[in-house]
Each structure stands twice: as C-alpha cells, then as structure tokens.
Amino acid sequence: MSVEISNYATILIELVKAVKMHNFYPQGHPQLESIIEKSYLALKKSIDTAGEFKWRIDQRGFYFEKLPLAPGNAEIAGLAKKLFFRRIKEITFLAQLDMNDIKVFLSAVNAEPEEIQAKGGVEAFFASLDINGILLNEQRYEDIKKLKNELEAKKEAEKAAAEEKQEQPAGESEKAQEEQEEKPKEEVKQDSLETLISKIRGEKDDLRYKDLSARITELLTQGKAESVYPCLIVFYEHTLPASGRSDFIKKTALEGIKGLLTREMLKFLASRIGAKQEHNRAAAQNILVYAGDEGAQALLDAIIEAQDAMARRYIFNALVIFGGRIRPLIEARLDHPEWYVVRQMAALLGAIGGPEAMDALETAYKNPELRVKKEVLKSMVKIRTPRVTEFLLKALGEENQSLVAQAIISLGIIKDPSAVEPLAELAFKREAFSDASETSKEAVKALGIIGDTRAVPHLEKILFRTVWFGKKANDEVRSLAAYSLGLIGTTEALDAVDAVYAESTGELHMACKRVLDGRERTS
C-alpha cells in the first residue's frame, strides 16, 4: 500500500506540472506534449501494475482508500481545490486511458466553472470532448456512452435547425466563422484580472467565490502592487458584516487578502495610507492590521521615510490602530541614530498608552536632543500613573525652562492633586523688576486645570498680589489666576474673583467679568 501511495503522489506531481504547462504553452507545443505524455505514461504504468484505481477529492487534497496523497504539498492541494470547485469529488482512471483523456482533464482544470456548467456539468463536459479512460464521481462507463449519445443527438438537432435557416452568402459566412474562431481566443485574453474582479465583486455562491478567489490569487502572486490593490479592496469589503456575504465567503476573502500580502504589497499599502488623496485609506489600514507585525513594520518604515507632515499624520493614526501589540516594534527603534525618528517613536508610545511603555519612555528621555525630551513629557500624559506624576515632578527641576514648562503642562493634563503644592511654588516665582516667567504662567494655568480645591488659597494670593514695579506683567498673571479660580468654581474661589472685579481695571477687570459671567450662565 505504501508503494502505491508513493506512486500516486508522484503521478499527482506530474499532473500539477502539466496543469502549469497547459496554462503557459499553446496547444500542440512540444514542451506541453512532452509533459502530457510523461503524465500519461506514469498513469498508464500504475494501471498496468496495480489495475484501475479511484481517488477521492475534497478541498484539502486527494485520497486513496481514505489515505491522503502527498499531504502538505500546497500545489497538489491547489489542484484538488480546483477539481472540487468544479464538482469533481471522485476520479477513476480506467485501463483504456489514452493521451486525449489527459488533455481533456487539463482542459477541465483550466476551464471556467461557468463554461463547465454551461455544457451541462463536468460529466457532460468530459463526454463532449470524447473521453474514454476517466470516470467522474459515481459515473459508470455506460454513463459516458449515454452522455455521448445524448450530446450527439443534440448536436444533430442543432445542425438540422441551422440548415433550415436562410443560407448566408459564402463570404459573409466565412467571415462570421473566422470571427467565431477568434472570439474564444479574445475572451481568454480578456478574462483578465479586471474580469475576474468584476465577477467576484458580485459573487455570493460559496464554491464559485472560492474558485474565483483561488484563480485571482494565483494570477496575482507575482503581480505588481498597483494591480493587486483593487482586488485587496474587494476582498476587504467582503469581510465586513455589511457585505451580506456568508461566513464561508468572509473567511475566503480574508484568506485571499493574506495570500496577496507580499513585502512589496505591504510597502505599497503603507504608501497609500500616507497619500493625500486616498479613498480607501480605512480599508488599507485594516488590511495592514490583518497582516500583523509585518504590516506594522511597513508603516513604521513609511513614517520614517515620509517627508510630508500630513502623510506622517495619516500613517501615525494607522499605527495607533494596532494598539499595544506593536509596542515592542516601536521600542526597538528608540535607539535609532536620527533624533526625529526617536521623537516619532516616543509620540507613538504615548498615543498607544499603557504603563508598559514607561521603561522605554524613561530611556528615551535620556536622549540628548531637547525635542525628544519634550515629546517624552508630552507622551506620558496618556499613561496617568503615580510613576508618571513622580517623573514629571522630577522634571520640574530641569535647568531648561522649556522642559519645565512642558512638564507643568503635562501635570495639568493628568490632573493629579499631588502636583498642586509643587506647581503653586512655581506659580509664585517672580524675579524682581522682571516679567513673570513662562513657567510661572503655565503653573497658574495648570492649577486651574487640575481643579483641586487645595489650589484656591494659592491662587487667591496671586490674584490679590500687588506690586510697585512690573504692574502690567503682574496683572497678566493675576488674570490667569482669575481664570483658574473660575475653573475650580467653588464659592470661595468665585467670591475672590468678585472682590477683585469691583476694584480692578483693564485686562484684569475683563478677565474677572468673563469668569463671573460664566458663573451666571451655568447657575
């Protein structure tokens, strides 16, 4: 039995080669004839040695007496699928097998399922091509003879009906015949990618969809990315619940997507996501999500290479869709030699969020580039853990005031009440005879954003503060204190604003008025 299984596997390999050659070479080509003969001789030798035999076929492969033939061979499995989708579930090779039978078999494999159905099914298709040595499904040899007789009778009837029609002029008849002979060749050429996509776009039958999907995938495996893209979009649309497709078709469409996602295609999809005019941007994003890490890597490469700010934003948004699973891929690029790449990766870690990113962000903060450090401080606001607050409070001691200002802004956004006292200390800082620093202004604003009542006494002191020199700058900070007290909104806070409103002038007076007007609108 093991010898037979091995022989049958060898025969299938030869038949797969013949199917490929049949697609490549025209009928009668020496190379095609040679491989057909080789397949025939292998089959004939097996029949002569072990007798007639039957293979069972399903979507996964070929079987002999329930034993799989060449399991794991993708090309043989592909041939099995083609036969299965053409309604061939069993195939028997008889002693009278000849070369013509092999040619008919190859024609059936490569014919359109619609063409086979138009001829009355695969059994009638075989019989119409005068087959003798192959039986399909539950056929008997007598069934082939019966089918042949029926087809012959039908042919005679059509011939008689044609003779009854008025005879056309000889020249016109010959011209029409030539056109008819040329038409199938044209149709074969025109049965191109566009035709197949058009067919599968509206197909809802499971088996026909599966067959079209396999043919498209086979046609596009080595195709240019530009030609693959429209098909990917169709497959993607068929995976959606709104498509109304069966679960089988949705699964088949998803398999079709994965089968076409070559490295070149992933790179192309990433470029389309960054394009200014791209109607299928959302589809392209989700297709790359299907691709997993490889899709994310393509986007990470694209965001580094993108020159346009808008393109980087589109790609950035696509990467965020992946979520935390791509965090290791991002972290791996934090040691990139270019500072702008490190800054972009830090921004991505912040957008994705999660406390798991803190180690990487703290490491990125050690980068000497100021713009990277600021991005790290911005990125921490979405994590919002005590560790983040501790890190930001530590950053308040930086010598560079722009870093201090960014740390203050981030502390305001995360609204941790433990930051009130350190921020209040910064808010009071004011050098003699000088304008208030940007850090003190940001600290006053942050106290209001945090909204904790413990900030009210500190803000009141700033609001009521008077100076002999630098009155304009002081009033600016007092106005900010009024706004912050309005954000906190307690009775004590609003009473303080009301008291200053009565005796103030200029911008401070207007700030107090806006706060009090806002109180009246919300009360």
Short mmCIF file of C-alpha atoms in Angstrom, two decimals, residues 42-494:
data_model
loop_
_atom_site.label_atom_id
_atom_site.label_comp_id
_atom_site.label_asym_id
_atom_site.label_seq_id
_atom_site.Cartn_x
_atom_site.Cartn_y
_atom_site.Cartn_z
CA ALA A 42 3.03 7.48 -15.25
CA LEU A 43 -0.72 6.83 -15.01
CA LYS A 44 -0.63 4.01 -17.55
CA LYS A 45 2.25 2.28 -15.76
CA SER A 46 0.36 2.39 -12.47
CA ILE A 47 -2.79 0.99 -14.09
CA ASP A 48 -0.86 -1.80 -15.78
CA THR A 49 0.87 -2.67 -12.50
CA ALA A 50 -1.89 -2.33 -9.89
CA GLY A 51 -5.04 -2.07 -12.00
CA GLU A 52 -7.65 0.66 -12.28
CA PHE A 53 -7.83 2.99 -9.29
CA LYS A 54 -10.01 5.72 -7.80
CA TRP A 55 -9.06 8.91 -5.96
CA ARG A 56 -11.40 10.79 -3.66
CA ILE A 57 -11.12 14.59 -3.63
CA ASP A 58 -12.03 17.34 -1.18
CA GLN A 59 -10.83 20.90 -0.61
CA ARG A 60 -7.75 19.73 1.26
CA GLY A 61 -6.36 17.19 -1.18
CA PHE A 62 -6.51 13.75 -2.79
CA TYR A 63 -7.13 10.42 -1.03
CA PHE A 64 -6.74 6.75 -1.92
CA GLU A 65 -8.81 4.45 0.29
CA LYS A 66 -9.00 7.19 2.97
CA LEU A 67 -5.23 7.72 2.95
CA PRO A 68 -4.04 11.22 1.95
CA LEU A 69 -1.77 11.57 -1.07
CA ALA A 70 1.21 13.94 -0.67
CA PRO A 71 -0.20 15.71 2.42
CA GLY A 72 1.28 19.14 2.95
CA ASN A 73 2.01 19.71 -0.75
CA ALA A 74 0.43 23.11 -1.46
CA GLU A 75 0.39 22.71 -5.25
CA ILE A 76 -1.38 19.35 -5.08
CA ALA A 77 -3.86 20.81 -2.59
CA GLY A 78 -4.45 23.66 -5.04
CA LEU A 79 -5.22 21.18 -7.83
CA ALA A 80 -7.64 19.37 -5.52
CA LYS A 81 -9.45 22.63 -4.79
CA LYS A 82 -9.83 23.38 -8.49
CA LEU A 83 -11.38 19.97 -9.12
CA PHE A 84 -13.59 20.17 -6.04
CA PHE A 85 -14.96 23.55 -7.10
CA ARG A 86 -15.79 22.05 -10.47
CA ARG A 87 -17.97 19.47 -8.69
CA ILE A 88 -15.42 16.63 -9.01
CA LYS A 89 -15.33 14.58 -5.81
CA GLU A 90 -14.09 11.29 -7.23
CA ILE A 91 -11.98 10.42 -10.24
CA THR A 92 -11.36 6.89 -11.58
CA PHE A 93 -8.65 6.01 -14.11
CA LEU A 94 -9.59 3.09 -16.40
CA ALA A 95 -7.48 0.67 -18.38
CA GLN A 96 -8.48 2.32 -21.69
CA LEU A 97 -6.89 5.63 -20.64
CA ASP A 98 -5.22 7.45 -23.54
CA MET A 99 -3.38 10.73 -24.20
CA ASN A 100 -6.58 12.54 -25.19
CA ASP A 101 -8.07 11.80 -21.77
CA ILE A 102 -5.18 13.62 -20.09
CA LYS A 103 -5.71 16.62 -22.39
CA VAL A 104 -9.42 16.69 -21.55
CA PHE A 105 -8.58 16.50 -17.86
CA LEU A 106 -6.24 19.51 -18.18
CA SER A 107 -8.88 21.44 -20.13
CA ALA A 108 -11.40 20.83 -17.35
CA VAL A 109 -8.99 22.03 -14.68
CA ASN A 110 -8.31 25.26 -16.55
CA ALA A 111 -11.84 25.90 -17.82
CA GLU A 112 -14.12 28.44 -16.21
CA PRO A 113 -16.66 26.84 -13.83
CA GLU A 114 -19.34 28.77 -15.74
CA GLU A 115 -18.17 27.22 -19.00
CA ILE A 116 -18.39 23.74 -17.48
CA GLN A 117 -21.87 24.40 -16.13
CA ALA A 118 -22.98 25.79 -19.49
CA LYS A 119 -22.11 22.44 -21.06
CA GLY A 120 -24.29 20.56 -18.61
CA GLY A 121 -21.82 19.91 -15.82
CA VAL A 122 -18.40 18.39 -15.61
CA GLU A 123 -19.55 14.91 -16.69
CA ALA A 124 -21.11 16.31 -19.88
CA PHE A 125 -18.02 18.45 -20.42
CA PHE A 126 -15.83 15.33 -20.36
CA ALA A 127 -18.17 13.40 -22.61
CA SER A 128 -18.35 16.26 -25.15
CA LEU A 129 -14.57 16.02 -25.56
CA ASP A 130 -14.74 12.27 -26.29
CA ILE A 131 -13.17 10.96 -23.10
CA ASN A 132 -12.80 7.21 -22.63
CA GLY A 133 -10.48 6.40 -19.75
CA ILE A 134 -11.64 8.63 -16.88
CA LEU A 135 -14.83 8.36 -14.82
CA LEU A 136 -16.05 11.13 -12.53
CA ASN A 137 -17.90 10.87 -9.24
CA GLU A 138 -20.36 7.93 -9.35
CA GLN A 139 -20.15 7.51 -13.12
CA ARG A 140 -20.02 4.15 -14.86
CA TYR A 141 -18.61 3.55 -18.31
CA GLU A 142 -22.17 3.08 -19.61
CA ASP A 143 -22.98 6.59 -18.38
CA ILE A 144 -20.26 8.04 -20.61
CA LYS A 145 -21.70 6.26 -23.65
CA LYS A 146 -25.19 7.50 -22.79
CA LEU A 147 -23.98 11.08 -22.39
CA LYS A 148 -22.11 10.90 -25.69
CA ASN A 149 -25.23 9.66 -27.48
CA GLU A 150 -27.34 12.43 -25.93
CA LEU A 151 -24.81 15.07 -26.90
CA GLU A 152 -24.58 13.68 -30.42
CA ALA A 153 -28.36 13.73 -30.78
CA LYS A 154 -28.47 17.31 -29.53
CA LYS A 155 -25.75 18.26 -31.96
CA GLU A 156 -27.63 16.71 -34.88
CA ALA A 157 -30.81 18.54 -33.89
CA GLU A 158 -28.97 21.86 -33.76
CA LYS A 159 -27.40 21.14 -37.14
CA ALA A 160 -30.78 20.40 -38.68
CA ALA A 161 -32.25 23.58 -37.22
CA ALA A 162 -29.35 25.59 -38.59
CA GLU A 163 -29.88 24.19 -42.10
CA GLU A 164 -33.47 25.37 -42.06
CA LYS A 165 -32.33 28.96 -41.67
CA GLN A 166 -31.68 31.06 -44.71
CA GLU A 167 -28.19 30.45 -46.01
CA GLN A 168 -25.84 33.41 -45.76
CA PRO A 169 -23.55 34.49 -48.64
CA ALA A 170 -20.36 32.47 -48.68
CA GLY A 171 -18.03 35.42 -47.97
CA GLU A 172 -20.12 36.66 -45.09
CA SER A 173 -20.44 33.15 -43.67
CA GLU A 174 -16.69 32.59 -43.80
CA LYS A 175 -16.10 35.97 -42.14
CA ALA A 176 -18.57 35.12 -39.36
CA GLN A 177 -16.89 31.76 -38.88
CA GLU A 178 -13.47 33.41 -38.59
CA GLU A 179 -14.86 35.83 -36.02
CA GLN A 180 -16.32 32.93 -34.05
CA GLU A 181 -12.97 31.13 -34.12
CA GLU A 182 -11.13 34.23 -32.96
CA LYS A 183 -13.66 35.14 -30.28
CA PRO A 184 -12.74 32.40 -27.75
CA LYS A 185 -9.07 33.42 -28.01
CA GLU A 186 -10.01 37.03 -27.34
CA GLU A 187 -12.18 36.00 -24.43
CA VAL A 188 -9.33 34.04 -22.90
CA LYS A 189 -7.13 37.10 -23.15
CA GLN A 190 -9.86 39.40 -21.81
CA ASP A 191 -10.63 37.05 -18.93
CA SER A 192 -8.08 39.15 -17.15
CA LEU A 193 -7.76 40.46 -13.66
CA GLU A 194 -10.41 43.11 -14.28
CA THR A 195 -12.86 40.46 -15.48
CA LEU A 196 -12.21 38.20 -12.51
CA ILE A 197 -12.57 41.08 -10.05
CA SER A 198 -15.82 42.09 -11.72
CA LYS A 199 -17.11 38.54 -11.33
CA ILE A 200 -16.08 38.09 -7.71
CA ARG A 201 -17.40 41.52 -6.71
CA GLY A 202 -20.98 40.35 -7.11
CA GLU A 203 -20.50 36.62 -6.42
CA LYS A 204 -22.41 35.16 -3.48
CA ASP A 205 -22.16 31.44 -4.18
CA ASP A 206 -19.60 29.89 -1.82
CA LEU A 207 -17.97 27.47 -4.24
CA ARG A 208 -17.83 29.85 -7.20
CA TYR A 209 -16.40 32.55 -4.92
CA LYS A 210 -13.75 30.15 -3.64
CA ASP A 211 -12.76 29.23 -7.19
CA LEU A 212 -12.56 32.87 -8.33
CA SER A 213 -10.53 33.73 -5.25
CA ALA A 214 -8.04 30.94 -5.95
CA ARG A 215 -7.66 32.00 -9.58
CA ILE A 216 -7.18 35.66 -8.70
CA THR A 217 -4.61 34.81 -6.03
CA GLU A 218 -2.74 32.55 -8.43
CA LEU A 219 -2.78 35.25 -11.11
CA LEU A 220 -1.58 37.98 -8.76
CA THR A 221 1.04 36.14 -6.70
CA GLN A 222 3.82 37.73 -8.73
CA GLY A 223 1.82 40.75 -9.89
CA LYS A 224 2.65 44.41 -9.49
CA ALA A 225 1.30 46.04 -6.33
CA GLU A 226 -0.75 48.53 -8.34
CA SER A 227 -2.69 45.69 -9.96
CA VAL A 228 -3.15 43.78 -6.70
CA TYR A 229 -4.55 46.77 -4.76
CA PRO A 230 -8.08 46.87 -6.30
CA CYS A 231 -8.51 43.16 -5.60
CA LEU A 232 -7.43 43.58 -1.99
CA ILE A 233 -10.06 46.27 -1.54
CA VAL A 234 -12.78 43.98 -2.92
CA PHE A 235 -11.68 41.14 -0.63
CA TYR A 236 -11.66 43.54 2.33
CA GLU A 237 -15.18 44.77 1.57
CA HIS A 238 -16.39 41.16 1.52
CA THR A 239 -15.00 40.53 5.04
CA LEU A 240 -17.27 43.21 6.51
CA PRO A 241 -20.63 42.37 8.13
CA ALA A 242 -22.29 44.96 5.90
CA SER A 243 -21.31 42.97 2.80
CA GLY A 244 -24.05 40.43 3.47
CA ARG A 245 -21.69 37.61 2.47
CA SER A 246 -21.75 34.18 4.10
CA ASP A 247 -19.24 33.27 6.80
CA PHE A 248 -17.56 30.99 4.27
CA ILE A 249 -17.06 33.84 1.81
CA LYS A 250 -15.85 36.19 4.55
CA LYS A 251 -13.28 33.61 5.59
CA THR A 252 -12.27 33.01 1.98
CA ALA A 253 -11.89 36.75 1.37
CA LEU A 254 -9.67 37.07 4.43
CA GLU A 255 -7.53 34.17 3.20
CA GLY A 256 -7.35 35.93 -0.17
CA ILE A 257 -6.07 39.09 1.50
CA LYS A 258 -3.38 37.24 3.42
CA GLY A 259 -2.30 35.36 0.30
CA LEU A 260 -1.60 38.63 -1.55
CA LEU A 261 0.27 40.47 1.18
CA THR A 262 3.81 40.27 -0.12
CA ARG A 263 6.52 42.57 1.21
CA GLU A 264 6.13 44.77 -1.86
CA MET A 265 2.36 44.93 -1.31
CA LEU A 266 2.73 45.88 2.35
CA LYS A 267 5.05 48.72 1.38
CA PHE A 268 2.59 49.87 -1.28
CA LEU A 269 -0.32 49.85 1.19
CA ALA A 270 1.68 51.93 3.65
CA SER A 271 2.38 54.47 0.92
CA ARG A 272 -1.33 54.64 0.01
CA ILE A 273 -2.22 55.36 3.63
CA GLY A 274 0.11 58.36 3.55
CA ALA A 275 -1.27 59.68 0.26
CA LYS A 276 -3.26 62.94 0.35
CA GLN A 277 -5.99 61.64 -1.96
CA GLU A 278 -6.85 58.07 -0.96
CA HIS A 279 -10.49 56.99 -0.94
CA ASN A 280 -9.70 53.56 0.52
CA ARG A 281 -7.47 54.72 3.37
CA ALA A 282 -9.54 52.99 6.08
CA ALA A 283 -9.56 49.74 4.10
CA ALA A 284 -5.80 49.88 3.58
CA GLN A 285 -5.31 50.50 7.31
CA ASN A 286 -7.36 47.48 8.30
CA ILE A 287 -5.69 45.26 5.70
CA LEU A 288 -2.32 46.10 7.26
CA VAL A 289 -3.79 45.25 10.66
CA TYR A 290 -4.69 41.82 9.22
CA ALA A 291 -1.01 41.48 8.27
CA GLY A 292 0.06 41.81 11.91
CA ASP A 293 3.65 42.69 12.75
CA GLU A 294 4.71 42.78 9.10
CA GLY A 295 2.03 45.36 8.39
CA ALA A 296 3.15 47.44 11.35
CA GLN A 297 6.79 47.24 10.25
CA ALA A 298 5.82 48.54 6.81
CA LEU A 299 4.07 51.52 8.41
CA LEU A 300 6.98 52.21 10.75
CA ASP A 301 9.32 52.28 7.77
CA ALA A 302 6.93 54.57 5.92
CA ILE A 303 6.55 57.08 8.75
CA ILE A 304 10.33 57.41 8.99
CA GLU A 305 10.69 57.97 5.25
CA ALA A 306 7.68 60.29 4.81
CA GLN A 307 8.64 63.89 4.00
CA ASP A 308 5.16 65.41 4.23
CA ALA A 309 3.70 66.22 7.66
CA MET A 310 0.18 65.22 6.60
CA ALA A 311 1.44 61.86 5.32
CA ARG A 312 3.14 61.24 8.66
CA ARG A 313 -0.12 62.06 10.47
CA TYR A 314 -2.11 59.57 8.37
CA ILE A 315 0.48 56.84 8.94
CA PHE A 316 0.68 57.70 12.64
CA ASN A 317 -3.09 57.24 13.00
CA ALA A 318 -2.88 53.89 11.21
CA LEU A 319 -0.19 52.67 13.60
CA VAL A 320 -2.25 53.64 16.65
CA ILE A 321 -5.00 51.28 15.44
CA PHE A 322 -2.69 48.31 16.11
CA GLY A 323 -2.67 49.12 19.83
CA GLY A 324 -0.27 47.75 22.40
CA ARG A 325 0.77 44.68 20.42
CA ILE A 326 3.21 46.75 18.34
CA ARG A 327 4.85 48.37 21.38
CA PRO A 328 7.94 46.09 21.14
CA LEU A 329 8.38 47.05 17.47
CA ILE A 330 8.30 50.74 18.38
CA GLU A 331 10.63 50.35 21.35
CA ALA A 332 13.16 48.58 19.14
CA ARG A 333 13.53 51.80 17.12
CA LEU A 334 14.18 54.09 20.07
CA ASP A 335 17.92 53.66 19.59
CA HIS A 336 17.74 54.97 16.01
CA PRO A 337 20.60 57.40 15.27
CA GLU A 338 18.25 60.11 13.95
CA TRP A 339 16.61 62.18 16.70
CA TYR A 340 13.42 62.77 14.73
CA VAL A 341 12.83 59.02 14.49
CA VAL A 342 13.21 58.64 18.26
CA ARG A 343 10.79 61.54 18.78
CA GLN A 344 8.24 59.90 16.47
CA MET A 345 8.53 56.58 18.30
CA ALA A 346 8.07 58.32 21.67
CA ALA A 347 4.94 60.02 20.33
CA LEU A 348 3.59 56.64 19.19
CA LEU A 349 4.20 55.08 22.60
CA GLY A 350 2.25 57.94 24.16
CA ALA A 351 -0.63 57.65 21.69
CA ILE A 352 -0.94 53.92 22.32
CA GLY A 353 -0.65 54.45 26.08
CA GLY A 354 -0.30 51.85 28.80
CA PRO A 355 2.04 51.70 31.80
CA GLU A 356 4.15 49.12 29.95
CA ALA A 357 5.66 51.96 27.92
CA MET A 358 7.18 53.79 30.90
CA ASP A 359 10.54 51.99 30.88
CA ALA A 360 11.03 52.80 27.20
CA LEU A 361 9.93 56.42 27.60
CA GLU A 362 12.27 56.99 30.52
CA THR A 363 15.10 55.56 28.42
CA ALA A 364 14.15 57.83 25.51
CA TYR A 365 14.26 60.85 27.85
CA LYS A 366 17.99 60.27 28.19
CA ASN A 367 18.40 61.22 24.53
CA PRO A 368 20.40 64.48 24.44
CA GLU A 369 18.07 66.09 21.88
CA LEU A 370 15.74 68.61 23.57
CA ARG A 371 12.89 67.91 21.14
CA VAL A 372 12.95 64.23 22.05
CA LYS A 373 12.78 65.04 25.76
CA LYS A 374 9.78 67.34 25.26
CA GLU A 375 7.98 64.66 23.24
CA VAL A 376 8.55 62.14 26.04
CA LEU A 377 7.00 64.54 28.56
CA LYS A 378 4.01 65.02 26.25
CA SER A 379 3.63 61.29 25.68
CA MET A 380 3.38 60.45 29.36
CA VAL A 381 0.01 62.18 29.80
CA LYS A 382 -1.95 59.18 28.45
CA ILE A 383 -0.41 56.76 30.92
CA ARG A 384 -1.51 58.58 34.10
CA THR A 385 0.08 56.51 36.85
CA PRO A 386 1.80 57.63 40.07
CA ARG A 387 5.09 56.78 38.37
CA VAL A 388 4.30 59.31 35.64
CA THR A 389 3.49 62.02 38.19
CA GLU A 390 6.74 61.30 40.01
CA PHE A 391 8.72 61.55 36.77
CA LEU A 392 7.06 64.83 35.75
CA LEU A 393 7.58 66.37 39.17
CA LYS A 394 11.25 65.45 38.94
CA ALA A 395 11.37 67.17 35.53
CA LEU A 396 10.31 70.44 37.22
CA GLY A 397 13.90 70.68 38.40
CA GLU A 398 15.36 70.74 34.86
CA GLU A 399 17.59 73.69 34.00
CA ASN A 400 16.00 74.13 30.59
CA GLN A 401 12.82 76.16 31.16
CA SER A 402 11.06 74.83 28.05
CA LEU A 403 11.28 71.33 29.54
CA VAL A 404 9.95 72.63 32.86
CA ALA A 405 7.05 74.32 31.04
CA GLN A 406 6.21 71.08 29.22
CA ALA A 407 6.33 69.10 32.47
CA ILE A 408 3.91 71.63 34.02
CA ILE A 409 1.51 71.33 31.08
CA SER A 410 1.58 67.53 31.33
CA LEU A 411 0.94 67.65 35.09
CA GLY A 412 -2.09 69.83 34.43
CA ILE A 413 -3.45 67.38 31.87
CA ILE A 414 -3.15 64.31 34.13
CA LYS A 415 -4.87 66.28 36.96
CA ASP A 416 -3.03 64.61 39.82
CA PRO A 417 -3.78 66.61 43.04
CA SER A 418 -0.36 65.68 44.43
CA ALA A 419 1.13 68.18 41.97
CA VAL A 420 -0.70 71.18 43.50
CA GLU A 421 1.95 72.22 46.02
CA PRO A 422 4.98 71.97 43.68
CA LEU A 423 3.07 73.87 40.99
CA ALA A 424 2.00 76.55 43.48
CA GLU A 425 5.62 77.08 44.41
CA LEU A 426 6.50 77.64 40.73
CA ALA A 427 3.47 79.90 40.26
CA PHE A 428 4.74 82.32 42.92
CA LYS A 429 8.21 82.62 41.42
CA ARG A 430 8.84 86.09 40.09
CA GLU A 431 12.16 87.79 39.70
CA ALA A 432 12.28 91.39 40.94
CA PHE A 433 11.67 94.10 38.29
CA SER A 434 11.00 91.43 35.62
CA ASP A 435 8.01 89.94 33.85
CA ALA A 436 6.56 86.67 35.09
CA SER A 437 8.29 83.68 33.54
CA GLU A 438 6.52 81.31 31.17
CA THR A 439 6.85 78.54 33.72
CA SER A 440 5.03 80.54 36.40
CA LYS A 441 2.23 81.36 33.95
CA GLU A 442 1.90 77.69 32.95
CA ALA A 443 1.87 76.71 36.63
CA VAL A 444 -1.03 79.10 37.35
CA LYS A 445 -2.99 77.67 34.41
CA ALA A 446 -2.22 74.08 35.44
CA LEU A 447 -3.58 74.69 38.96
CA GLY A 448 -6.92 75.66 37.45
CA ILE A 449 -6.97 72.70 35.06
CA ILE A 450 -6.27 70.25 37.90
CA GLY A 451 -9.27 71.79 39.68
CA ASP A 452 -8.36 70.72 43.21
CA THR A 453 -9.69 72.99 45.98
CA ARG A 454 -6.28 72.94 47.68
CA ALA A 455 -5.11 75.30 44.94
CA VAL A 456 -7.63 78.02 45.88
CA PRO A 457 -5.59 79.72 48.68
CA HIS A 458 -2.50 79.82 46.44
CA LEU A 459 -4.42 81.30 43.52
CA GLU A 460 -6.10 83.86 45.80
CA LYS A 461 -2.68 85.10 46.93
CA ILE A 462 -1.66 85.60 43.31
CA LEU A 463 -4.99 87.23 42.44
CA PHE A 464 -4.71 89.78 45.27
CA ARG A 465 -1.00 90.40 44.82
CA THR A 466 0.07 94.00 44.15
CA VAL A 467 3.49 95.26 43.11
CA TRP A 468 5.17 98.62 42.68
CA PHE A 469 7.10 97.66 39.57
CA GLY A 470 6.01 95.45 36.69
CA LYS A 471 2.31 96.10 37.24
CA LYS A 472 1.32 95.06 33.69
CA ALA A 473 3.11 91.72 33.93
CA ASN A 474 1.67 91.13 37.38
CA ASP A 475 -1.87 91.85 36.15
CA GLU A 476 -1.35 89.28 33.39
CA VAL A 477 -0.60 86.58 35.97
CA ARG A 478 -3.49 87.82 38.16
CA SER A 479 -5.82 87.43 35.16
CA LEU A 480 -4.64 83.84 34.72
CA ALA A 481 -5.29 83.24 38.44
CA ALA A 482 -8.84 84.58 38.00
CA TYR A 483 -9.46 82.16 35.13
CA SER A 484 -8.07 79.25 37.16
CA LEU A 485 -10.28 80.12 40.14
CA GLY A 486 -13.21 80.17 37.73
CA LEU A 487 -12.31 76.66 36.58
CA ILE A 488 -12.27 75.39 40.17
CA GLY A 489 -15.62 77.12 40.65
CA THR A 490 -16.14 76.85 44.41
CA THR A 491 -17.95 79.64 46.27
CA GLU A 492 -14.71 80.74 47.91
CA ALA A 493 -12.93 80.89 44.55
CA LEU A 494 -15.66 82.90 42.85
#
